[in-house]
Structure formats: C-alpha cells, structure tokens
Amino acid sequence: MSYTITWGLLGPGRIAGKFINDLLFAADPSRPTTIKHKLLGIASNSNVKNATRFKNETINQESNTEIQCYEKYDELLANDQIQVVYIATPNFNHFELCYKCLQAGKSVLMEKPFTINAKQTEILIELSRKKKLFLMEAFWTRFNPIYEDVYKLCFEESVIGDIVTITSQLSFLFEQSDPSMDRIYNPALGGGSSLKFHHKQHCQILELM
C-alpha cells in the first residue's frame, strides 16, 4: 500500500533542486505504508522561464510532464491538487508567502530562517493550528539518525560520563564581494548576522509545539 504526497515549489534555486530531488526518491522502510512524493508545480515570481528551466534541467522525476510552471505564486496556490508547498525564496518574504499558503489550505515546509522575527513565527503557528495544517522549518539535521545514536550514547548510557558543556559551530564562507551574496548581507532582504539569534528563537518555539 502506498500514499502519494503532492508538492508545489516557490523559489526554484540551488537549494530547492537539492531538496526536491532527494524528496522524490525518499522512502521510509519502517513505515507500513510507503509514502511517495510527487512535484506538481513550480513558481518563480520573476519569470516563468526560470521555473521552466528549473523543471527541465534540475528535476529528476519519473515524468516531468505533470509539473506545471507558473510565473506567479498565487497561480500555484490555486492548484487544488497540491497538498504541501516548499518555500525556498529569499528570507524577507518567507512570512508573507507562508501566510498565503496556509490561507490557501496548503501545508508548508519552509527553508531557514523560518521568518525574520519571532512574532511572525507565532502568527504562522497560530494560523496553521487554526487551519489544522502541517507547518515546519526545513531543519533537516534534527531528523538525521546519527543524532539519535549520539543522544543514546551520551545521555542514556553516559559512555563519556556526565556532560557539563556542549560547544557546537556551523560556519560557511560567503564572499561579500560576490553580487549573488547580497541576500546574505543585506538587512532589507532578511540578511545579517542578527538572524542567527532569531533562528534560535524559532527553533525553540517550534520545539514547544
């Protein structure tokens, strides 16, 4: 027995390509029901040609003929066959797009950072609960099986003794001279180091759900 989840994509870019292609071939053998995934729509608010190019050159689905390309996000949200929307647009419009998706009856998986402040996150969580829709930040490391083993070894079996302090770092090099990195540094686009703090707040709020 299998069940298929249908997806739409807002923001066809590099990260979206990696995620969608992994998603299309994901299967959990531990589930009695095999869950399959299918991409039905791609929207680029700048140019429908971007969505079409992404479909033809990036997506590896059994049949890409079922994928519709849109030049407006609202057009994708009007597709009743799409159940879940993956948002991979720049940070500054995450809140607006997610709100629209939830209002349209779509569940949402949204790229990091979830929003640009904690208040926006609270609003989206409240709306998703009201609509009874799935809503999550694409924080994939939380679901990596190795972390379950690490937790068991460190906190249940205490193989290294009592843990007093944990230090964890994740760093990337973003060349500020690269024009494509403007979104990383430009506060008007949701960039800047302060979002690291906001991102931590979001994770804490979501874990309380």
PDB file of C-alpha atoms in Angstrom:
ATOM      1  CA  MET A   1       0.000   0.000   0.000  1.00  0.00           C
ATOM      2  CA  SER A   2       1.373   3.424  -0.878  1.00  0.00           C
ATOM      3  CA  TYR A   3       0.358   7.021  -0.331  1.00  0.00           C
ATOM      4  CA  THR A   4       1.475   9.930  -2.509  1.00  0.00           C
ATOM      5  CA  ILE A   5       2.050  13.455  -1.203  1.00  0.00           C
ATOM      6  CA  THR A   6       1.862  16.164  -3.856  1.00  0.00           C
ATOM      7  CA  TRP A   7       4.160  19.182  -3.683  1.00  0.00           C
ATOM      8  CA  GLY A   8       4.484  22.688  -5.035  1.00  0.00           C
ATOM      9  CA  LEU A   9       7.690  24.747  -5.014  1.00  0.00           C
ATOM     10  CA  LEU A  10       8.055  28.502  -4.557  1.00  0.00           C
ATOM     11  CA  GLY A  11      11.524  29.749  -5.482  1.00  0.00           C
ATOM     12  CA  PRO A  12      13.398  27.459  -7.917  1.00  0.00           C
ATOM     13  CA  GLY A  13      17.042  27.772  -6.871  1.00  0.00           C
ATOM     14  CA  ARG A  14      20.086  25.673  -5.955  1.00  0.00           C
ATOM     15  CA  ILE A  15      18.894  24.541  -2.519  1.00  0.00           C
ATOM     16  CA  ALA A  16      15.428  23.776  -3.880  1.00  0.00           C
ATOM     17  CA  GLY A  17      16.929  21.485  -6.516  1.00  0.00           C
ATOM     18  CA  LYS A  18      18.879  19.502  -3.934  1.00  0.00           C
ATOM     19  CA  PHE A  19      15.887  19.140  -1.646  1.00  0.00           C
ATOM     20  CA  ILE A  20      13.280  18.251  -4.263  1.00  0.00           C
ATOM     21  CA  ASN A  21      15.402  15.588  -5.961  1.00  0.00           C
ATOM     22  CA  ASP A  22      16.169  13.960  -2.610  1.00  0.00           C
ATOM     23  CA  LEU A  23      12.497  14.141  -1.654  1.00  0.00           C
ATOM     24  CA  LEU A  24      11.328  12.446  -4.850  1.00  0.00           C
ATOM     25  CA  PHE A  25      13.403   9.367  -4.067  1.00  0.00           C
ATOM     26  CA  ALA A  26      12.829   9.275  -0.324  1.00  0.00           C
ATOM     27  CA  ALA A  27      11.109   6.263   1.207  1.00  0.00           C
ATOM     28  CA  ASP A  28      10.889   5.147   4.820  1.00  0.00           C
ATOM     29  CA  PRO A  29      11.089   1.316   5.039  1.00  0.00           C
ATOM     30  CA  SER A  30       9.981   1.406   8.681  1.00  0.00           C
ATOM     31  CA  ARG A  31       6.518   2.613   7.714  1.00  0.00           C
ATOM     32  CA  PRO A  32       3.799   0.023   6.975  1.00  0.00           C
ATOM     33  CA  THR A  33       2.545   2.397   4.285  1.00  0.00           C
ATOM     34  CA  THR A  34       5.069   3.564   1.713  1.00  0.00           C
ATOM     35  CA  ILE A  35       4.938   7.313   1.307  1.00  0.00           C
ATOM     36  CA  LYS A  36       5.823   8.637  -2.122  1.00  0.00           C
ATOM     37  CA  HIS A  37       6.288  12.230  -3.225  1.00  0.00           C
ATOM     38  CA  LYS A  38       5.397  13.988  -6.466  1.00  0.00           C
ATOM     39  CA  LEU A  39       6.154  17.535  -7.597  1.00  0.00           C
ATOM     40  CA  LEU A  40       3.203  19.110  -9.402  1.00  0.00           C
ATOM     41  CA  GLY A  41       4.041  22.800  -9.543  1.00  0.00           C
ATOM     42  CA  ILE A  42       6.947  25.256  -9.701  1.00  0.00           C
ATOM     43  CA  ALA A  43       6.517  29.014  -9.385  1.00  0.00           C
ATOM     44  CA  SER A  44       9.016  31.796  -9.976  1.00  0.00           C
ATOM     45  CA  ASN A  45       7.684  35.261  -9.321  1.00  0.00           C
ATOM     46  CA  SER A  46      10.343  36.834 -11.536  1.00  0.00           C
ATOM     47  CA  ASN A  47       9.889  34.869 -14.752  1.00  0.00           C
ATOM     48  CA  VAL A  48       8.061  31.689 -15.766  1.00  0.00           C
ATOM     49  CA  LYS A  49      11.123  30.828 -17.853  1.00  0.00           C
ATOM     50  CA  ASN A  50      13.073  30.329 -14.627  1.00  0.00           C
ATOM     51  CA  ALA A  51      10.544  27.777 -13.435  1.00  0.00           C
ATOM     52  CA  THR A  52      10.536  26.012 -16.804  1.00  0.00           C
ATOM     53  CA  ARG A  53      14.329  25.897 -16.949  1.00  0.00           C
ATOM     54  CA  PHE A  54      14.436  24.514 -13.402  1.00  0.00           C
ATOM     55  CA  LYS A  55      11.920  21.825 -14.322  1.00  0.00           C
ATOM     56  CA  ASN A  56      13.791  20.743 -17.448  1.00  0.00           C
ATOM     57  CA  GLU A  57      17.366  20.991 -16.200  1.00  0.00           C
ATOM     58  CA  THR A  58      17.171  20.207 -12.478  1.00  0.00           C
ATOM     59  CA  ILE A  59      14.238  17.988 -11.532  1.00  0.00           C
ATOM     60  CA  ASN A  60      14.657  14.221 -11.914  1.00  0.00           C
ATOM     61  CA  GLN A  61      11.110  12.928 -11.668  1.00  0.00           C
ATOM     62  CA  GLU A  62       9.754   9.871 -13.468  1.00  0.00           C
ATOM     63  CA  SER A  63       7.517  12.145 -15.511  1.00  0.00           C
ATOM     64  CA  ASN A  64       8.121  15.894 -15.612  1.00  0.00           C
ATOM     65  CA  THR A  65       5.103  16.349 -17.865  1.00  0.00           C
ATOM     66  CA  GLU A  66       2.865  16.520 -14.787  1.00  0.00           C
ATOM     67  CA  ILE A  67       4.753  19.546 -13.436  1.00  0.00           C
ATOM     68  CA  GLN A  68       3.087  22.878 -14.162  1.00  0.00           C
ATOM     69  CA  CYS A  69       5.192  26.051 -14.246  1.00  0.00           C
ATOM     70  CA  TYR A  70       3.806  29.365 -13.027  1.00  0.00           C
ATOM     71  CA  GLU A  71       5.009  32.950 -13.197  1.00  0.00           C
ATOM     72  CA  LYS A  72       3.017  33.967 -10.125  1.00  0.00           C
ATOM     73  CA  TYR A  73       2.972  32.322  -6.703  1.00  0.00           C
ATOM     74  CA  ASP A  74      -0.802  32.787  -6.381  1.00  0.00           C
ATOM     75  CA  GLU A  75      -1.339  30.722  -9.535  1.00  0.00           C
ATOM     76  CA  LEU A  76       0.402  27.736  -7.945  1.00  0.00           C
ATOM     77  CA  LEU A  77      -1.609  28.125  -4.738  1.00  0.00           C
ATOM     78  CA  ALA A  78      -4.806  27.896  -6.789  1.00  0.00           C
ATOM     79  CA  ASN A  79      -3.892  24.349  -7.855  1.00  0.00           C
ATOM     80  CA  ASP A  80      -6.146  22.147  -5.705  1.00  0.00           C
ATOM     81  CA  GLN A  81      -4.048  19.049  -6.407  1.00  0.00           C
ATOM     82  CA  ILE A  82      -1.056  20.427  -4.475  1.00  0.00           C
ATOM     83  CA  GLN A  83      -1.077  19.445  -0.795  1.00  0.00           C
ATOM     84  CA  VAL A  84       2.232  20.809   0.505  1.00  0.00           C
ATOM     85  CA  VAL A  85       4.302  23.822  -0.559  1.00  0.00           C
ATOM     86  CA  TYR A  86       8.067  24.029  -0.104  1.00  0.00           C
ATOM     87  CA  ILE A  87       9.234  27.642   0.183  1.00  0.00           C
ATOM     88  CA  ALA A  88      12.818  28.341  -0.863  1.00  0.00           C
ATOM     89  CA  THR A  89      12.649  32.065  -1.608  1.00  0.00           C
ATOM     90  CA  PRO A  90      14.856  34.797  -0.033  1.00  0.00           C
ATOM     91  CA  ASN A  91      14.342  35.356   3.694  1.00  0.00           C
ATOM     92  CA  PHE A  92      12.428  38.618   3.565  1.00  0.00           C
ATOM     93  CA  ASN A  93       9.233  37.190   2.024  1.00  0.00           C
ATOM     94  CA  HIS A  94       9.018  33.909   3.938  1.00  0.00           C
ATOM     95  CA  PHE A  95       6.311  35.189   6.262  1.00  0.00           C
ATOM     96  CA  GLU A  96       4.081  36.627   3.537  1.00  0.00           C
ATOM     97  CA  LEU A  97       4.300  33.551   1.317  1.00  0.00           C
ATOM     98  CA  CYS A  98       3.806  31.092   4.152  1.00  0.00           C
ATOM     99  CA  TYR A  99       0.757  33.024   5.349  1.00  0.00           C
ATOM    100  CA  LYS A 100      -0.711  32.880   1.841  1.00  0.00           C
ATOM    101  CA  CYS A 101      -0.046  29.140   1.592  1.00  0.00           C
ATOM    102  CA  LEU A 102      -1.761  28.409   4.886  1.00  0.00           C
ATOM    103  CA  GLN A 103      -4.725  30.608   3.968  1.00  0.00           C
ATOM    104  CA  ALA A 104      -4.989  28.655   0.715  1.00  0.00           C
ATOM    105  CA  GLY A 105      -5.191  25.384   2.654  1.00  0.00           C
ATOM    106  CA  LYS A 106      -1.642  24.206   1.879  1.00  0.00           C
ATOM    107  CA  SER A 107       0.706  22.644   4.392  1.00  0.00           C
ATOM    108  CA  VAL A 108       4.156  24.257   4.390  1.00  0.00           C
ATOM    109  CA  LEU A 109       7.796  23.278   4.663  1.00  0.00           C
ATOM    110  CA  MET A 110       9.855  26.486   4.751  1.00  0.00           C
ATOM    111  CA  GLU A 111      13.576  26.978   4.344  1.00  0.00           C
ATOM    112  CA  LYS A 112      15.710  28.530   7.061  1.00  0.00           C
ATOM    113  CA  PRO A 113      15.372  31.044   8.572  1.00  0.00           C
ATOM    114  CA  PHE A 114      11.717  30.366   9.202  1.00  0.00           C
ATOM    115  CA  THR A 115      10.855  34.071   9.428  1.00  0.00           C
ATOM    116  CA  ILE A 116      12.835  37.212  10.253  1.00  0.00           C
ATOM    117  CA  ASN A 117      11.441  37.621  13.774  1.00  0.00           C
ATOM    118  CA  ALA A 118       9.736  35.566  16.454  1.00  0.00           C
ATOM    119  CA  LYS A 119       6.401  37.419  16.230  1.00  0.00           C
ATOM    120  CA  GLN A 120       5.958  36.354  12.603  1.00  0.00           C
ATOM    121  CA  THR A 121       6.647  32.762  13.623  1.00  0.00           C
ATOM    122  CA  GLU A 122       3.991  32.903  16.346  1.00  0.00           C
ATOM    123  CA  ILE A 123       1.419  34.205  13.854  1.00  0.00           C
ATOM    124  CA  LEU A 124       2.140  31.380  11.394  1.00  0.00           C
ATOM    125  CA  ILE A 125       1.997  28.703  14.088  1.00  0.00           C
ATOM    126  CA  GLU A 126      -1.357  30.031  15.300  1.00  0.00           C
ATOM    127  CA  LEU A 127      -2.729  30.063  11.747  1.00  0.00           C
ATOM    128  CA  SER A 128      -1.507  26.534  10.996  1.00  0.00           C
ATOM    129  CA  ARG A 129      -3.178  25.247  14.153  1.00  0.00           C
ATOM    130  CA  LYS A 130      -6.402  27.046  13.251  1.00  0.00           C
ATOM    131  CA  LYS A 131      -6.315  25.557   9.758  1.00  0.00           C
ATOM    132  CA  LYS A 132      -5.054  22.165  11.058  1.00  0.00           C
ATOM    133  CA  LEU A 133      -2.191  22.183   8.570  1.00  0.00           C
ATOM    134  CA  PHE A 134       1.361  20.855   8.784  1.00  0.00           C
ATOM    135  CA  LEU A 135       3.971  23.598   9.233  1.00  0.00           C
ATOM    136  CA  MET A 136       7.711  23.138   9.726  1.00  0.00           C
ATOM    137  CA  GLU A 137      11.077  24.777   9.204  1.00  0.00           C
ATOM    138  CA  ALA A 138      13.371  22.737   6.940  1.00  0.00           C
ATOM    139  CA  PHE A 139      15.744  21.947   9.800  1.00  0.00           C
ATOM    140  CA  TRP A 140      16.908  18.599   8.389  1.00  0.00           C
ATOM    141  CA  THR A 141      19.682  17.872  10.901  1.00  0.00           C
ATOM    142  CA  ARG A 142      17.082  17.284  13.595  1.00  0.00           C
ATOM    143  CA  PHE A 143      16.000  14.143  11.732  1.00  0.00           C
ATOM    144  CA  ASN A 144      19.439  12.703  10.999  1.00  0.00           C
ATOM    145  CA  PRO A 145      19.511   9.167  12.519  1.00  0.00           C
ATOM    146  CA  ILE A 146      23.048   9.640  13.837  1.00  0.00           C
ATOM    147  CA  TYR A 147      21.787  12.173  16.390  1.00  0.00           C
ATOM    148  CA  GLU A 148      19.573   9.522  17.963  1.00  0.00           C
ATOM    149  CA  ASP A 149      22.639   7.331  18.451  1.00  0.00           C
ATOM    150  CA  VAL A 150      24.660  10.225  19.869  1.00  0.00           C
ATOM    151  CA  TYR A 151      21.864  11.089  22.302  1.00  0.00           C
ATOM    152  CA  LYS A 152      21.588   7.489  23.457  1.00  0.00           C
ATOM    153  CA  LEU A 153      25.340   7.120  23.991  1.00  0.00           C
ATOM    154  CA  CYS A 154      25.780  10.454  25.746  1.00  0.00           C
ATOM    155  CA  PHE A 155      22.632  10.891  27.803  1.00  0.00           C
ATOM    156  CA  GLU A 156      21.133   7.431  28.303  1.00  0.00           C
ATOM    157  CA  GLU A 157      24.229   5.252  28.529  1.00  0.00           C
ATOM    158  CA  SER A 158      26.614   8.028  29.689  1.00  0.00           C
ATOM    159  CA  VAL A 159      29.566   6.364  27.940  1.00  0.00           C
ATOM    160  CA  ILE A 160      31.708   9.507  28.355  1.00  0.00           C
ATOM    161  CA  GLY A 161      30.478  10.443  31.834  1.00  0.00           C
ATOM    162  CA  ASP A 162      28.450  13.468  32.875  1.00  0.00           C
ATOM    163  CA  ILE A 163      28.275  16.164  30.202  1.00  0.00           C
ATOM    164  CA  VAL A 164      28.829  19.638  31.596  1.00  0.00           C
ATOM    165  CA  THR A 165      29.284  21.777  28.492  1.00  0.00           C
ATOM    166  CA  ILE A 166      28.499  21.385  24.789  1.00  0.00           C
ATOM    167  CA  THR A 167      30.004  23.641  22.113  1.00  0.00           C
ATOM    168  CA  SER A 168      28.714  23.406  18.550  1.00  0.00           C
ATOM    169  CA  GLN A 169      29.549  25.505  15.494  1.00  0.00           C
ATOM    170  CA  LEU A 170      28.430  25.573  11.867  1.00  0.00           C
ATOM    171  CA  SER A 171      30.213  28.004   9.579  1.00  0.00           C
ATOM    172  CA  PHE A 172      30.095  28.917   5.895  1.00  0.00           C
ATOM    173  CA  LEU A 173      32.181  31.326   3.842  1.00  0.00           C
ATOM    174  CA  PHE A 174      30.101  33.898   1.979  1.00  0.00           C
ATOM    175  CA  GLU A 175      32.196  36.224  -0.161  1.00  0.00           C
ATOM    176  CA  GLN A 176      30.758  39.702   0.370  1.00  0.00           C
ATOM    177  CA  SER A 177      32.230  40.843  -2.959  1.00  0.00           C
ATOM    178  CA  ASP A 178      30.066  38.286  -4.788  1.00  0.00           C
ATOM    179  CA  PRO A 179      26.889  40.056  -6.072  1.00  0.00           C
ATOM    180  CA  SER A 180      24.877  36.851  -5.632  1.00  0.00           C
ATOM    181  CA  MET A 181      25.585  37.001  -1.886  1.00  0.00           C
ATOM    182  CA  ASP A 182      23.690  40.273  -1.421  1.00  0.00           C
ATOM    183  CA  ARG A 183      20.810  38.441   0.245  1.00  0.00           C
ATOM    184  CA  ILE A 184      23.210  37.193   2.948  1.00  0.00           C
ATOM    185  CA  TYR A 185      24.386  40.663   3.972  1.00  0.00           C
ATOM    186  CA  ASN A 186      21.507  42.974   3.038  1.00  0.00           C
ATOM    187  CA  PRO A 187      19.139  43.589   6.010  1.00  0.00           C
ATOM    188  CA  ALA A 188      16.395  44.678   3.580  1.00  0.00           C
ATOM    189  CA  LEU A 189      16.434  41.147   2.158  1.00  0.00           C
ATOM    190  CA  GLY A 190      16.416  39.499   5.570  1.00  0.00           C
ATOM    191  CA  GLY A 191      20.200  39.185   5.686  1.00  0.00           C
ATOM    192  CA  GLY A 192      22.617  39.932   8.504  1.00  0.00           C
ATOM    193  CA  SER A 193      24.075  38.083  11.469  1.00  0.00           C
ATOM    194  CA  SER A 194      21.168  39.013  13.764  1.00  0.00           C
ATOM    195  CA  LEU A 195      19.060  36.352  12.057  1.00  0.00           C
ATOM    196  CA  LYS A 196      21.223  33.732  13.747  1.00  0.00           C
ATOM    197  CA  PHE A 197      19.610  34.837  17.018  1.00  0.00           C
ATOM    198  CA  HIS A 198      16.126  34.917  15.516  1.00  0.00           C
ATOM    199  CA  HIS A 199      16.699  31.460  14.043  1.00  0.00           C
ATOM    200  CA  LYS A 200      17.485  30.109  17.514  1.00  0.00           C
ATOM    201  CA  GLN A 201      14.266  31.632  18.823  1.00  0.00           C
ATOM    202  CA  HIS A 202      12.270  29.987  16.040  1.00  0.00           C
ATOM    203  CA  CYS A 203      13.702  26.566  16.816  1.00  0.00           C
ATOM    204  CA  GLN A 204      12.801  26.940  20.476  1.00  0.00           C
ATOM    205  CA  ILE A 205       9.242  27.991  19.633  1.00  0.00           C
ATOM    206  CA  LEU A 206       8.746  25.104  17.202  1.00  0.00           C
ATOM    207  CA  GLU A 207      10.085  22.570  19.703  1.00  0.00           C
ATOM    208  CA  LEU A 208       7.371  23.675  22.154  1.00  0.00           C
ATOM    209  CA  MET A 209       4.607  22.776  19.697  1.00  0.00           C
TER     210      MET A 209
END
